[in-house]
Tab-separated table of C-alpha atoms in Angstrom:
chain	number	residue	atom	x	y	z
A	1	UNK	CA	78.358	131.751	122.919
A	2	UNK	CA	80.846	133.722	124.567
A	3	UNK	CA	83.135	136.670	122.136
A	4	UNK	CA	86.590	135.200	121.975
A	5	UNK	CA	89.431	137.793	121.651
A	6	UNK	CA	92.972	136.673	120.291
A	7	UNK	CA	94.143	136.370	123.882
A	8	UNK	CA	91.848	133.716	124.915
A	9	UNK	CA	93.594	130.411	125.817
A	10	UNK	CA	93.718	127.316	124.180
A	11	UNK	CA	92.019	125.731	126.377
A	12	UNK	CA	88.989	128.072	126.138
A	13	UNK	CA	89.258	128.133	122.005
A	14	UNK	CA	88.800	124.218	121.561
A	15	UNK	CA	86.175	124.368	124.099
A	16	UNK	CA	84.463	127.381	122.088
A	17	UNK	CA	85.238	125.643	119.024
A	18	UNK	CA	83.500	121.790	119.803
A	19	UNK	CA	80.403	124.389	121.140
A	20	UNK	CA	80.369	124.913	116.883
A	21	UNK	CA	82.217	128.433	117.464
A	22	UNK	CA	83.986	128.627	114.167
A	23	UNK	CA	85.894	131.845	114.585
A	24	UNK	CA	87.590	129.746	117.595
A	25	UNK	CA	89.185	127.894	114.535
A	26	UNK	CA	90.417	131.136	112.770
A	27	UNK	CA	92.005	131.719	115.938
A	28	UNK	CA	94.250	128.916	116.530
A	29	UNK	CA	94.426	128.321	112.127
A	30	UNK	CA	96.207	131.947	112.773
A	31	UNK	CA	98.023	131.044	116.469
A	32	UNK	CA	99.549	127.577	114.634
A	33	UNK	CA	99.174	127.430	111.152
A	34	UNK	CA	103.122	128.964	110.565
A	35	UNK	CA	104.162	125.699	113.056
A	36	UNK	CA	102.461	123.624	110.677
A	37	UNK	CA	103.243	125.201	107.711
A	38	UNK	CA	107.221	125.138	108.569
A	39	UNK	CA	107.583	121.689	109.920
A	40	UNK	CA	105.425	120.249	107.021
A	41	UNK	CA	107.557	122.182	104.512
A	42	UNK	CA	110.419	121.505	106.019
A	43	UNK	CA	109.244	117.316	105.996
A	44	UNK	CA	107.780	117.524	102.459
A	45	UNK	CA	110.687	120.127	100.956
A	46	UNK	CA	107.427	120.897	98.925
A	47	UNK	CA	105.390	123.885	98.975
A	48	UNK	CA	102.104	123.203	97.530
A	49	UNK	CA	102.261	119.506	99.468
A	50	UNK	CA	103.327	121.658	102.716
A	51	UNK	CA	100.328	123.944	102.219
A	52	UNK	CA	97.809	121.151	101.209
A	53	UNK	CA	98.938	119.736	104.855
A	54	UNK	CA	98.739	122.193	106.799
A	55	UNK	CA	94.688	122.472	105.682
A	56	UNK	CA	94.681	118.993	106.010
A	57	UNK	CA	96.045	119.144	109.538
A	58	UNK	CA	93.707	121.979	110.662
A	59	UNK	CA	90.762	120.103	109.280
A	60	UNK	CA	91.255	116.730	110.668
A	61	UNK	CA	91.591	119.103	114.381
A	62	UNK	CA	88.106	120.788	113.711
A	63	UNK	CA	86.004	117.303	112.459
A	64	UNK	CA	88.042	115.050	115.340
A	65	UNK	CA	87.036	115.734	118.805
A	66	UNK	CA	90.604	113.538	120.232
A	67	UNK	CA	92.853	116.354	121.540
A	68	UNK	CA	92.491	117.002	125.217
A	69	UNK	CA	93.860	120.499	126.101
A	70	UNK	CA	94.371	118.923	129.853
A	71	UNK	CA	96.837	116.218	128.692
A	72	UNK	CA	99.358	118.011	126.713
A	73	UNK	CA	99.651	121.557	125.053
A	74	UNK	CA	98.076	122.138	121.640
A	75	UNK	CA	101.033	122.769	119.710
A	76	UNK	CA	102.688	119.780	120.405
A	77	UNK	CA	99.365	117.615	119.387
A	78	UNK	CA	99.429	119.674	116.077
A	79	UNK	CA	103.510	119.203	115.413
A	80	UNK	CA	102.475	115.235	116.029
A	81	UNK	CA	99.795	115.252	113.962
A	82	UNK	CA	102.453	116.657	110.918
A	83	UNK	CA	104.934	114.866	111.325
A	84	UNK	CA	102.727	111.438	110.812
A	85	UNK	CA	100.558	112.730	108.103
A	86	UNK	CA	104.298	113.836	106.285
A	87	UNK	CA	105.355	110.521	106.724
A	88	UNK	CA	102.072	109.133	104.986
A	89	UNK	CA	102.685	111.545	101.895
A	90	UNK	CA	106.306	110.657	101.888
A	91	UNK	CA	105.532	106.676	102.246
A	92	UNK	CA	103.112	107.507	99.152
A	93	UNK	CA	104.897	109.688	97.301
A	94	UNK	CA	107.669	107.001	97.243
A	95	UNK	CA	104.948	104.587	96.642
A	96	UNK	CA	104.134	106.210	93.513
A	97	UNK	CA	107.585	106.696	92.296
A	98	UNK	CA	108.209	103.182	92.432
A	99	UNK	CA	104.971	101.987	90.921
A	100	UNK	CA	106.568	104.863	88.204
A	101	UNK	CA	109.920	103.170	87.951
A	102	UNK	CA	107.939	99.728	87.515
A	103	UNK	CA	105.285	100.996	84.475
A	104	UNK	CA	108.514	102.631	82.545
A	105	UNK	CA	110.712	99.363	82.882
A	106	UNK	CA	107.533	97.074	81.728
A	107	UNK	CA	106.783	99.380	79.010
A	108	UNK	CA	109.659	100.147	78.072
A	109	UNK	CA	110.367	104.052	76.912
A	110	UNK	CA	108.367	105.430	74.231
A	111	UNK	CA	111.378	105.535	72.080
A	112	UNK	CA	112.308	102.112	72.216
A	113	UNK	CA	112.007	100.595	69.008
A	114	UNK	CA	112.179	96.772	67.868
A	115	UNK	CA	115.764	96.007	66.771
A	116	UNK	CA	116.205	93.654	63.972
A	117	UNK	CA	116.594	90.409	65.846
A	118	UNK	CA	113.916	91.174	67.942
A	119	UNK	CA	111.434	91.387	64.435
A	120	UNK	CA	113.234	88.526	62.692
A	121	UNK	CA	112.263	86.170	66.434
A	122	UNK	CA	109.089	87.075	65.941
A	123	UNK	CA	108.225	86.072	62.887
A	124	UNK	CA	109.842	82.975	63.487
A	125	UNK	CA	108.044	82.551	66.572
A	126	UNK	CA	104.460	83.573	64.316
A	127	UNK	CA	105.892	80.933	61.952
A	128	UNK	CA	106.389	78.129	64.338
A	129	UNK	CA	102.585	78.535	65.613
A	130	UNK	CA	101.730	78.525	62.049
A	131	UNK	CA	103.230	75.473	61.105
A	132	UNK	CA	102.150	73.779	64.794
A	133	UNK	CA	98.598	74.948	64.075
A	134	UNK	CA	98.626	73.219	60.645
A	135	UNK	CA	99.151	69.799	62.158
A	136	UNK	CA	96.386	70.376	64.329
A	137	UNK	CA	92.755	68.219	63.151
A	138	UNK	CA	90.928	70.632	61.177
A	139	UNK	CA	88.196	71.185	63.955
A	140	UNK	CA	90.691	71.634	66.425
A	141	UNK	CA	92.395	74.143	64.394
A	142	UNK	CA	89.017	75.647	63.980
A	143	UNK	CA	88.123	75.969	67.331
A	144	UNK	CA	91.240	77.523	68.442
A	145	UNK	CA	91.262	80.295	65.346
A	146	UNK	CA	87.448	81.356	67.072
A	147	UNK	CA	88.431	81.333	70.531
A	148	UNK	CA	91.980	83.452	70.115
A	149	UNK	CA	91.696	85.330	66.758
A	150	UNK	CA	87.885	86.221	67.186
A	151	UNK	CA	87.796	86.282	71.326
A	152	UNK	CA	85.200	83.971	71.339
A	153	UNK	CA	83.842	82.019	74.657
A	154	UNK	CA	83.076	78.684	74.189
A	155	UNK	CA	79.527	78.348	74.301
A	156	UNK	CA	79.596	80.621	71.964
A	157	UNK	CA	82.226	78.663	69.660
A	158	UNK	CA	79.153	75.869	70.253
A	159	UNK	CA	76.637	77.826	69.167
A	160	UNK	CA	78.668	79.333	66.157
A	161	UNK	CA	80.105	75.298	64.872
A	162	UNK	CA	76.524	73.803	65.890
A	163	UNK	CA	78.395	71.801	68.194
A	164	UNK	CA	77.303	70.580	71.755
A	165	UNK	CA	80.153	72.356	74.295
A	166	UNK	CA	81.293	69.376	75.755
A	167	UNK	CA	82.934	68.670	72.265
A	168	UNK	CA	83.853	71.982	72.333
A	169	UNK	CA	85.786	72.266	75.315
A	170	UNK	CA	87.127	68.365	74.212
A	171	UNK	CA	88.441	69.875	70.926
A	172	UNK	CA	89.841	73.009	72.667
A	173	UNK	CA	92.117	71.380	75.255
A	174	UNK	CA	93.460	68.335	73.164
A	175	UNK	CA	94.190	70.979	70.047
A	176	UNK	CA	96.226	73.077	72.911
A	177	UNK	CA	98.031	69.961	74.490
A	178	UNK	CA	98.926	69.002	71.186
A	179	UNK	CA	100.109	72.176	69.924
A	180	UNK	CA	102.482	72.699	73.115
A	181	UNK	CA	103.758	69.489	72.469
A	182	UNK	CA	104.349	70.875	69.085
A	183	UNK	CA	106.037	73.507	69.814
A	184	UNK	CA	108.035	72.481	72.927
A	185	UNK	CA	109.614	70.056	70.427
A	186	UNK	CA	110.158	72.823	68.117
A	187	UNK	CA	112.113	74.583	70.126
A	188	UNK	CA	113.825	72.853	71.451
């Protein structure tokens, strides 16, 4: 390998540096890295994201072998290659804001509290399941208790009532057609 000086063209540094000359990289990291750098901050508005490009531009150049110093000049390539990786972080960062937006309007803030009315529906709520649950057949009512209140499958419901799963799974969705019927009439 030839000795590369600080002069040496462009041309001659990414042919140095796809021979596995890695000082070739130093070289054009310190000939383009402040074109980077100021076009990615000036994109991002965002130093540390601005910084964490420019290394991601530089090392995406050394592992890709797709710039051709005959077809267009080097620093244009790399101004190319930041502008479309800024708009990736900026199509992700506003990605993530609005998956943010989304979590905090589903949850609800931590210092929401239940008002009143909203405890006094649910018990009524709790009580009309109670009451629907009650006219229910006793198996019925029995299979439904293991499969929501314990989280039990039903084969396992079988196993636990001795009964065959067929009967099971019989029991299971008459008890919850009846006890939406129930409830639908209930409310209203």
């Amino acid at each position: 390998m030839s000795r590369i000086h600080s002069d040496t063209s462009d041309a001659d540094l990414i042919f140095s540096l796809r021979q596995g000359n890695q000082n070739a990289l130093s070289l054009l990291y310190d000939r383009y890295s402040g074109l980077v750098y100021t076009l990615a901050l000036k994109l991002l508005d965002r130093v540390d994201e601005a910084e964490d490009l420019t290394q991601d531009v530089f090392l995406s150049f050394w592992k890709q072998e797709k710039f051709d110093p005959t077809r267009a000049k080097l620093s244009s390539y790399l101004c190319l290659i930041t502008r479309s990786r800024a708009s990736d972080k900026l199509r992700s960062r506003a990605s993530e804001q609005k998956s943010i937006v989304k979590l905090q309007h589903i949850s609800g803030s931590e210092t929401d509290r239940p008002t009143l009315l909203d405890s006094v529906t649910s018990a009524e709520e709790q009580n009309l399941v109670r009451q629907s649950l009650s006219l229910l057949s006793e198996q019925q009512r029995q299979i439904l208790a293991l499969s929501y209140y314990q989280n039990l499958s039903q084969s396992a419901i079988a196993q636990t009532l001795n009964l065959p799963l067929g009967t099971v799974k019989t029991h299971m969705r008459q008890g919850l057609i009846k006890l939406r019927q129930l409830l639908r009439s209930q409310i209203g």
